[in-house]
XYZ file of C-alpha atoms in Angstrom:
661
model
C 98.030 155.267 123.857
C 96.110 156.656 120.889
C 99.241 158.448 119.819
C 101.111 155.126 119.847
C 98.483 153.535 117.644
C 98.582 156.390 115.147
C 102.387 156.165 114.920
C 102.186 152.426 114.261
C 99.790 152.935 111.374
C 102.033 155.622 109.863
C 105.139 153.408 110.042
C 103.182 150.527 108.510
C 102.201 152.774 105.598
C 105.741 153.981 105.084
C 107.055 150.418 105.040
C 104.456 149.427 102.426
C 105.664 152.180 100.058
C 109.411 151.399 100.459
C 111.749 150.188 97.682
C 111.367 146.481 97.057
C 115.072 146.019 96.337
C 115.620 144.537 99.837
C 112.562 142.340 100.251
C 113.763 140.238 103.191
C 114.643 143.180 105.371
C 111.450 144.976 104.445
C 109.296 141.956 105.222
C 110.883 141.581 108.640
C 110.343 145.253 109.379
C 106.738 145.085 108.168
C 106.031 142.099 110.486
C 107.568 143.866 113.455
C 105.560 147.027 112.846
C 102.342 144.986 112.420
C 102.976 143.153 115.673
C 103.558 146.430 117.480
C 100.380 147.886 116.050
C 98.278 144.900 117.195
C 99.727 145.134 120.671
C 98.858 148.800 120.855
C 95.306 148.071 119.681
C 94.980 145.256 122.281
C 96.238 147.603 124.966
C 93.590 150.122 123.988
C 90.921 147.372 124.197
C 92.184 146.252 127.609
C 92.086 149.815 128.847
C 88.467 150.155 127.727
C 87.583 146.914 129.504
C 89.285 148.081 132.680
C 87.532 151.420 132.470
C 84.165 149.658 132.032
C 84.863 147.401 134.997
C 85.900 150.297 137.220
C 82.834 152.295 136.282
C 80.432 149.334 136.514
C 81.253 147.785 139.895
C 79.066 148.961 142.814
C 82.085 149.230 145.114
C 84.241 152.317 145.540
C 87.818 151.656 144.296
C 90.416 154.151 145.463
C 94.156 154.606 145.309
C 95.627 156.182 148.438
C 99.102 157.471 149.005
C 101.040 156.427 152.085
C 99.453 159.296 154.065
C 95.945 158.175 153.181
C 95.240 160.922 150.614
C 92.994 159.989 147.690
C 94.889 159.854 144.377
C 92.278 158.014 142.315
C 88.615 157.048 142.721
C 86.525 155.107 140.230
C 83.277 156.855 141.177
C 81.844 159.182 143.754
C 78.667 158.835 145.756
C 75.721 161.068 144.895
C 76.252 164.454 146.480
C 80.045 164.492 145.926
C 82.237 165.837 143.073
C 85.438 164.032 142.077
C 87.407 167.312 142.068
C 86.435 167.872 145.704
C 87.544 164.391 146.722
C 90.927 163.911 145.038
C 93.803 164.910 147.268
C 91.684 164.759 150.446
C 92.644 162.378 153.302
C 90.288 159.415 153.421
C 89.976 159.939 157.188
C 88.076 163.215 156.617
C 85.162 161.202 155.232
C 85.005 158.782 158.199
C 83.246 159.190 161.539
C 85.309 160.068 164.591
C 85.210 156.547 166.031
C 86.205 154.967 162.684
C 89.321 157.061 161.983
C 91.725 155.379 164.365
C 90.886 151.777 163.270
C 91.300 152.888 159.623
C 94.658 154.534 160.349
C 95.951 151.429 162.143
C 94.899 149.210 159.236
C 96.654 151.489 156.713
C 99.887 151.500 158.716
C 99.797 147.722 159.163
C 99.348 147.095 155.427
C 102.261 149.379 154.590
C 104.422 147.725 157.222
C 103.619 144.076 156.489
C 102.965 144.342 152.742
C 99.884 142.176 153.381
C 96.235 142.998 152.721
C 93.975 144.124 155.568
C 90.380 145.163 156.216
C 88.287 147.278 158.572
C 84.643 148.271 159.092
C 83.716 151.913 159.397
C 80.960 154.458 159.322
C 81.269 157.577 157.232
C 79.658 159.879 154.727
C 77.554 158.091 152.169
C 75.226 159.104 149.360
C 73.875 162.639 149.832
C 76.256 162.967 152.798
C 74.145 160.666 154.987
C 75.760 158.309 157.452
C 76.599 154.945 155.879
C 78.391 151.752 156.874
C 81.339 150.397 154.871
C 83.528 147.343 154.771
C 86.951 148.392 153.401
C 89.759 146.152 152.098
C 93.293 147.510 151.674
C 96.151 146.084 149.569
C 99.688 147.421 149.034
C 100.776 148.660 145.570
C 104.334 149.387 144.370
C 104.804 150.992 140.927
C 107.662 150.325 138.564
C 109.434 153.484 139.687
C 109.287 152.268 143.331
C 106.461 154.580 144.378
C 104.327 152.993 147.106
C 100.569 153.416 147.494
C 97.486 151.464 148.556
C 94.428 150.245 146.734
C 91.188 150.363 148.780
C 87.925 148.688 147.850
C 85.024 149.983 149.989
C 81.667 148.175 149.959
C 78.535 149.951 151.174
C 77.004 147.554 153.725
C 74.402 149.963 155.118
C 71.429 147.884 153.981
C 73.115 144.660 155.093
C 73.883 146.198 158.491
C 70.296 147.378 158.854
C 69.010 143.920 157.922
C 71.350 142.361 160.488
C 70.139 144.756 163.180
C 66.511 144.038 162.311
C 67.210 140.302 162.368
C 68.929 140.604 165.740
C 66.058 142.682 167.104
C 63.554 140.161 165.765
C 65.490 137.292 167.336
C 65.649 139.109 170.677
C 61.922 139.831 170.603
C 61.217 136.218 169.684
C 63.477 135.060 172.521
C 61.733 137.369 175.017
C 58.294 136.319 173.783
C 59.090 132.633 174.054
C 60.736 133.109 177.441
C 57.667 134.990 178.692
C 55.354 132.300 177.341
C 57.537 129.511 178.706
C 58.038 127.939 175.271
C 61.290 126.097 174.642
C 62.799 125.073 171.299
C 64.398 121.688 170.609
C 65.697 119.665 167.680
C 66.884 116.108 167.077
C 69.117 115.270 164.115
C 68.850 111.573 163.386
C 72.236 111.554 161.676
C 74.662 111.588 164.563
C 71.805 111.266 167.109
C 72.286 114.910 168.095
C 69.853 116.866 170.305
C 69.891 120.644 170.770
C 68.002 122.655 173.419
C 67.578 126.374 173.859
C 67.780 128.186 177.199
C 64.066 127.879 177.986
C 64.081 124.120 177.393
C 67.030 123.789 179.777
C 65.112 125.745 182.413
C 62.054 123.575 181.920
C 64.070 120.388 182.475
C 65.876 121.967 185.435
C 69.378 121.694 183.939
C 72.085 124.311 183.458
C 71.950 126.561 180.414
C 73.725 125.142 177.381
C 73.299 121.505 178.396
C 71.442 119.027 176.205
C 71.128 115.228 176.144
C 73.930 113.441 174.356
C 71.563 111.052 172.602
C 67.921 110.118 172.173
C 68.252 107.414 174.841
C 69.675 109.959 177.271
C 66.681 112.180 176.539
C 64.272 109.301 177.231
C 65.907 108.848 180.637
C 64.523 112.285 181.603
C 60.948 111.184 180.843
C 58.748 109.810 183.615
C 59.111 105.995 183.588
C 55.383 105.503 183.030
C 55.466 107.735 179.923
C 58.670 106.580 178.193
C 57.064 103.938 176.003
C 54.403 106.397 174.837
C 57.023 109.048 173.991
C 59.263 106.529 172.202
C 56.287 105.271 170.186
C 55.180 108.790 169.207
C 58.692 109.738 168.059
C 59.154 106.552 166.034
C 55.754 106.974 164.381
C 56.702 110.557 163.481
C 59.886 109.271 161.843
C 57.997 106.585 159.926
C 55.123 108.762 158.703
C 56.897 112.099 158.318
C 54.137 113.757 160.356
C 55.034 114.863 163.874
C 52.724 113.471 166.538
C 52.031 115.947 169.354
C 52.229 114.395 172.805
C 51.777 115.325 176.457
C 53.952 113.555 178.974
C 55.718 113.970 182.297
C 59.374 114.790 182.844
C 61.507 114.426 185.958
C 63.919 117.201 186.954
C 67.230 116.614 188.760
C 65.619 118.027 191.925
C 63.039 115.241 191.833
C 59.998 117.271 190.794
C 57.606 116.101 188.089
C 56.201 118.353 185.370
C 53.708 117.866 182.584
C 54.882 119.128 179.188
C 53.358 119.417 175.721
C 55.616 118.797 172.707
C 54.604 120.062 169.265
C 56.856 119.913 166.245
C 57.579 119.159 162.623
C 59.480 116.514 160.665
C 62.049 117.526 158.039
C 62.837 115.126 155.191
C 65.549 114.727 152.568
C 65.082 114.368 148.787
C 64.130 110.707 149.180
C 61.415 111.520 151.721
C 63.310 110.092 154.705
C 62.968 112.030 157.965
C 66.346 113.482 158.877
C 65.357 115.870 161.616
C 62.621 116.554 164.151
C 62.274 120.004 165.653
C 59.641 121.837 167.589
C 58.514 123.510 170.787
C 57.954 122.326 174.336
C 55.875 124.053 177.012
C 55.089 123.359 180.662
C 51.375 122.476 181.003
C 51.464 121.338 184.642
C 49.096 124.093 185.809
C 46.672 123.390 182.971
C 46.699 119.665 183.732
C 46.027 120.406 187.395
C 43.048 122.597 186.468
C 41.744 119.946 184.083
C 42.014 117.289 186.782
C 40.326 119.636 189.245
C 37.495 120.201 186.764
C 37.127 116.479 186.078
C 37.140 115.760 189.791
C 34.517 118.456 190.352
C 32.321 117.023 187.595
C 32.779 113.543 188.988
C 31.872 114.683 192.492
C 28.844 116.519 191.118
C 27.639 113.380 189.327
C 28.192 111.249 192.411
C 26.434 113.906 194.456
C 23.362 113.729 192.239
C 23.345 109.963 192.621
C 23.738 110.314 196.382
C 20.863 112.795 196.525
C 18.551 110.367 194.754
C 19.543 107.484 197.022
C 19.198 109.638 200.123
C 15.753 110.848 199.095
C 14.458 107.292 198.768
C 16.018 106.253 202.071
C 14.557 109.316 203.747
C 11.048 108.380 202.707
C 11.480 104.871 204.085
C 12.958 106.130 207.350
C 10.257 108.790 207.599
C 7.729 105.945 207.789
C 9.854 103.681 210.022
C 10.899 106.063 212.818
C 7.463 107.418 213.873
C 5.963 103.925 213.795
C 8.796 102.568 215.948
C 8.285 105.357 218.472
C 4.542 104.738 218.629
C 5.033 100.984 218.946
C 7.648 101.486 221.664
C 5.213 103.537 223.757
C 2.590 100.774 223.651
C 4.857 97.739 223.957
C 5.726 95.727 227.036
C 9.197 96.411 228.493
C 10.876 93.362 226.935
C 9.434 94.197 223.503
C 10.238 97.889 223.989
C 13.937 97.067 224.277
C 13.855 95.409 220.870
C 11.949 98.309 219.354
C 14.348 100.828 220.892
C 17.279 98.956 219.342
C 15.562 99.117 215.961
C 14.855 102.810 216.483
C 18.513 103.452 217.347
C 19.598 101.662 214.171
C 17.117 103.736 212.162
C 18.438 106.917 213.756
C 21.988 105.957 212.779
C 20.786 105.275 209.247
C 19.168 108.714 209.221
C 22.499 110.284 210.193
C 24.213 108.525 207.279
C 21.506 109.810 204.949
C 22.068 113.348 206.263
C 25.770 112.979 205.509
C 24.891 111.877 202.002
C 22.665 114.908 201.579
C 25.402 117.200 202.827
C 27.778 115.689 200.282
C 25.180 116.089 197.539
C 24.919 119.784 198.346
C 21.262 119.558 199.161
C 21.399 121.630 202.341
C 21.808 125.353 202.123
C 21.086 126.495 205.654
C 22.887 129.798 205.217
C 20.575 131.389 207.771
C 22.051 129.063 210.412
C 25.543 130.449 209.847
C 26.933 132.924 212.308
C 30.239 134.647 212.816
C 32.333 131.992 214.562
C 35.771 132.074 216.164
C 37.302 129.157 214.298
C 40.219 128.787 216.703
C 37.847 128.374 219.659
C 35.772 125.840 217.722
C 38.899 123.846 216.865
C 40.117 124.037 220.461
C 36.828 122.567 221.739
C 37.031 119.707 219.247
C 40.700 119.023 220.014
C 40.004 118.967 223.747
C 37.199 116.470 223.236
C 39.539 114.245 221.206
C 42.265 114.479 223.840
C 39.802 113.105 226.361
C 38.582 110.275 224.131
C 41.587 109.232 222.028
C 44.174 106.724 223.182
C 46.448 108.372 225.754
C 49.457 107.419 223.656
C 48.424 109.861 220.921
C 49.783 113.363 221.420
C 47.758 116.243 219.974
C 49.532 119.587 219.669
C 47.482 122.729 218.965
C 48.969 125.973 217.667
C 46.930 129.017 216.689
C 47.681 132.539 215.559
C 46.602 135.370 217.859
C 43.841 137.800 216.870
C 42.348 135.696 214.096
C 39.367 136.995 212.180
C 36.231 134.874 212.601
C 34.528 132.926 209.816
C 30.864 132.849 208.887
C 29.835 129.278 209.482
C 27.482 126.713 210.927
C 29.447 125.731 214.023
C 27.883 122.261 214.236
C 28.855 121.453 210.669
C 32.394 122.783 211.038
C 32.893 120.830 214.257
C 31.938 117.742 212.270
C 34.527 118.629 209.586
C 37.333 119.083 212.123
C 36.280 115.970 214.029
C 36.234 113.881 210.841
C 39.793 114.980 210.033
C 40.980 114.229 213.584
C 39.336 110.800 213.546
C 41.058 109.968 210.263
C 44.381 111.126 211.704
C 43.825 108.934 214.766
C 43.038 105.875 212.643
C 46.146 106.493 210.510
C 48.329 106.208 213.627
C 47.433 102.542 214.155
C 50.205 101.520 211.736
C 53.159 103.614 212.972
C 54.695 100.772 214.968
C 57.034 101.885 217.733
C 57.268 105.450 216.443
C 55.761 108.190 218.599
C 52.179 108.895 217.512
C 51.547 112.594 216.958
C 48.841 114.861 215.547
C 49.598 118.530 214.893
C 46.719 120.994 214.600
C 47.197 124.634 213.596
C 44.796 127.515 212.982
C 46.320 130.433 211.117
C 45.546 133.371 208.885
C 46.702 133.054 205.255
C 46.487 135.185 202.129
C 44.402 134.306 199.090
C 47.613 133.346 197.232
C 48.102 130.407 199.622
C 44.618 129.008 199.028
C 44.424 126.100 196.522
C 41.435 127.709 194.836
C 41.367 129.762 191.656
C 40.303 133.423 191.985
C 40.440 133.360 195.806
C 40.364 136.855 197.337
C 40.785 138.500 200.712
C 41.983 136.959 203.950
C 41.450 133.297 204.777
C 41.696 131.080 207.842
C 43.334 127.682 207.489
C 42.972 124.707 209.810
C 45.769 122.214 209.195
C 45.637 118.713 210.692
C 48.769 116.617 210.175
C 49.663 113.168 211.463
C 52.834 111.099 211.344
C 51.106 107.920 210.252
C 51.881 105.718 207.284
C 50.439 108.228 204.811
C 48.247 107.739 201.749
C 49.655 106.941 198.275
C 49.363 109.795 195.783
C 46.994 107.861 193.510
C 44.596 107.338 196.448
C 44.794 110.870 197.869
C 42.776 112.131 194.886
C 39.888 109.867 195.927
C 39.669 110.473 199.673
C 36.763 112.910 199.246
C 34.684 110.491 197.188
C 31.673 109.029 199.016
C 32.056 105.429 200.190
C 35.786 105.451 199.404
C 37.907 104.430 202.376
C 41.449 103.217 202.949
C 40.394 101.487 206.164
C 39.649 97.828 206.646
C 36.170 96.498 205.940
C 33.851 97.406 208.794
C 36.018 100.273 210.091
C 34.641 103.115 208.013
C 31.681 104.160 205.882
C 33.692 106.306 203.469
C 31.400 109.263 204.138
C 33.398 111.260 206.686
C 35.674 113.216 204.352
C 33.044 113.240 201.588
C 30.704 115.004 204.005
C 33.509 117.352 205.052
C 34.163 118.172 201.406
C 30.502 119.106 200.900
C 30.301 121.187 204.083
C 33.452 123.157 203.327
C 32.334 123.723 199.737
C 28.952 125.003 200.963
C 30.840 127.465 203.184
C 32.720 128.838 200.181
C 35.954 127.157 201.220
C 38.235 124.390 200.044
C 39.565 121.219 201.665
C 42.730 119.536 200.439
C 44.681 116.380 201.196
C 48.461 116.176 200.746
C 51.476 114.243 201.957
C 53.221 115.169 205.190
C 56.772 116.513 205.342
C 58.252 113.111 206.260
C 55.408 110.727 206.990
C 51.667 110.841 207.303
C 48.964 112.983 205.782
C 47.982 116.656 205.883
C 44.377 117.869 205.714
C 43.986 121.598 205.015
C 40.621 123.262 205.634
C 40.557 126.808 204.200
C 37.644 129.171 204.849
C 37.188 132.840 203.919
C 37.451 135.165 206.904
C 34.381 137.161 207.936
C 35.413 140.843 207.814
C 32.271 142.050 209.657
C 31.594 139.697 212.578
C 28.255 139.833 214.353
C 27.128 138.730 217.750
C 25.698 135.211 217.783
C 22.177 135.140 219.257
C 21.350 132.605 221.923
C 19.300 129.579 220.901
C 15.937 129.316 222.715
C 15.048 126.103 224.513
C 12.760 123.770 222.555
C 9.062 123.932 223.479
C 7.456 121.228 225.584
C 6.034 118.337 223.556
C 2.205 118.395 223.879
C -0.777 117.583 221.673
C -3.885 119.554 220.717
C -7.320 119.551 219.102
C -6.624 121.654 216.000
C -7.508 120.640 212.452
C -4.411 119.694 210.378
C -3.999 119.025 206.640
C -1.207 116.492 205.938
C 0.160 116.505 202.356
C 2.629 113.770 201.257
C 2.760 111.564 198.173
C 4.261 108.592 200.082
C 1.432 106.508 201.602
C 3.710 104.948 204.266
C 4.904 108.373 205.414
C 1.359 109.750 205.447
C 0.198 106.819 207.541
C 3.028 107.152 210.088
C 2.628 110.920 210.557
C -1.179 110.561 210.650
C -0.961 108.103 213.560
C 1.424 110.369 215.512
C -0.850 113.392 215.106
C -4.078 111.535 215.869
C -2.591 109.965 219.018
C -1.718 113.502 220.143
C -5.384 114.532 219.736
C -5.291 116.393 216.436
C -7.960 116.116 213.738
C -6.150 115.207 210.518
C -7.102 115.212 206.821
C -4.672 113.891 204.211
C -3.852 114.613 200.559
C -1.600 112.609 198.238
C -0.618 115.393 195.823
C -0.630 119.162 195.418
C -3.863 119.463 193.461
C -5.781 117.446 196.059
C -4.253 119.565 198.823
C -5.437 122.823 197.253
C -8.884 121.341 196.617
C -9.238 120.227 200.279
C -7.884 123.522 201.600
C -10.386 125.436 199.458
C -13.462 123.652 200.856
C -12.427 123.193 204.480
C -10.860 125.222 207.263
C -7.475 124.097 208.622
C -5.409 125.450 211.481
C -2.179 124.047 210.062
C -0.791 122.478 206.870
C 2.020 119.883 206.954
C 3.431 120.044 203.414
C 6.019 117.763 201.790
C 8.056 119.770 199.266
C 8.928 116.795 197.045
C 5.540 116.292 195.401
C 5.054 115.050 191.822
C 3.546 117.308 189.148
C 2.432 120.293 191.282
C 5.447 120.772 193.581
C 5.332 121.635 197.251
C 6.733 125.096 196.518
C 3.926 125.771 194.038
C 1.335 124.584 196.558
C 2.863 126.833 199.233
C 2.831 129.822 196.868
C -0.853 129.255 196.031
C -1.755 128.831 199.717
C -0.044 132.124 200.531
C -1.883 133.824 197.677
C -5.293 132.585 198.848
C -4.685 132.717 202.599
C -1.644 134.830 203.564
C -2.101 133.975 207.276
C -2.159 130.199 206.796
C 0.253 128.290 209.052
C 2.461 125.921 207.027
C 5.204 123.525 208.126
C 7.291 122.183 205.247
C 9.305 118.982 205.432
C 11.646 117.404 202.928
C 14.555 115.033 202.603
C 16.533 117.362 200.325
C 17.262 120.145 202.778
C 15.115 122.646 200.839
C 14.096 125.551 203.080
C 11.473 127.878 201.546
C 11.613 131.295 203.230
C 7.824 131.734 203.400
C 7.183 128.593 205.513
C 6.469 128.975 209.228
C 8.837 126.109 210.026
C 10.866 123.408 208.345
C 11.533 119.780 209.308
C 14.158 117.413 207.910
C 13.010 113.963 206.896
C 13.040 111.579 208.634
C 11.522 113.263 211.680
C 10.789 111.647 215.037
C 7.423 111.835 216.760
C 8.600 114.122 219.587
C 10.260 116.599 217.217
C 7.203 116.605 214.949
C 4.749 117.253 217.774
C 6.953 119.935 219.342
C 7.235 121.832 216.048
C 3.484 121.555 215.346
C 2.663 122.928 218.771
C 5.215 125.725 218.449
C 3.774 126.952 215.116
C 0.163 126.724 216.322
C 0.939 128.682 219.483
C 2.911 131.413 217.698
C 1.165 134.765 217.410
């Protein structure tokens, strides 16, 4: 091309020096030569532009012959020389798996005269493996020679970024699946909702499904929560701030789950919310634990209240019962009958107070627990109920063979089982013409089947199920509350299951109330098995009730109780001194000699335990009987009596301690 430009300039010079005798012809020739010269100069400029473009683009631009050999290449990658590339088949620079797709693409372009493309891996800069996206186009020269133009783009970094993005997405998906977190979005325009796989699982629907509209989504919410969810969503749209909310959902199978929704609101340029998106997670287990904790705290508070009430009642009954017994001994027969009726009523009141104390957790008679065969205990209780219940009630007992025993107070556990059976019996009054049945089972279960967190080892479960009318779910949560009853007025105190709850809890177990399979109610009593059973010692017969002449110190801050116990002891022949508080008791004991001390543990200021400790320090051999209405049992007392205590029991215990070696 440079040669053409030089020739044009020479011709132009020759024309300028020519004879001017033929001006028209010369002017025409000069114009033609000038035009040719400008075209040649423009061609040289275009060539320079093309060369700059070819050298400046980051892509590799090649011309291939019909066999795929390289005829031209705008640039070579670092580590390659152009002389070593020209004339080589392009396939030699591709990986084994990329050669056949490249060959097919080349043949197709030549055959169809249409552009094509393929992805490949091959040698890149410094002969390292690289990824390319290649585009092929047919080229036919003026002489009819056919070839192909290939533009290859290095996509190694893009491919690596795509792989990293895919890996990140997979890890995010696995993390969210493991954590149970689902992703959702709602586009207000078009009322379109999208769910991911985890959200579908949470709602119990097939993968890929999502509600067709916001109203269809609301239909999946528990009816009692729909208004709250609708309000929270609308407020989020109005304010542009998403309002987190916990609510219940209902799955197609009929189960109910608690979920927590957290999210964000996206707005357009005008500040209008166009989209809500966020996460949803199942919090059913957490809600259950929270309710269990709240229930436990509630029961603890009620228990403290019950303990205070029971303590006051105990003190009153502790004064009433001994006086009634003394009066009954002296009264005429017709008066004695009235006094005996009053004493019986007081005794029943004392039993209710003991139930209250059991519920309040005030009795920790662990030393009275022995290794017990729970199946035998249940069988005894069931047999008693069979003999006393209406004959129309069928009681079926099933028990596993070779059950491990439990460490328990048999009297207390019999009361628990009996309470459950009595409730089952009362529930059968409303079954109508349906057969009335109670099913009782005693079986070994694993810790996983116990409705108690961190349960370990083997457990024994007593299940008592009836086919009565059942208890509504909202009331089942309250059946273990004291004074709560579903029975008619006058048919229950509301203390039976509350007492059972306290007893089972004191034994390290758990008691639960649930709905039956079809009708009725199920009570489950779960207790940890005793892996090392011991032989239960026989209980000695109580000593004969007699009096004596010994000197006794009576310590109680309640004047009525002191007076009642004083009269019982003096009538039995004992010499009695009294003290109204701990300091007075220690002062009297220090200046007098006593054969026995009757010590109330619930003293103001200086407590009964402190008095007992000081007595033991001064006189290690002193005989001390402690009594209390809270179930407190100090280990260093010679004996312990529950308030209220009857005259016969009091005198028998006093005599037993005095006669002991």
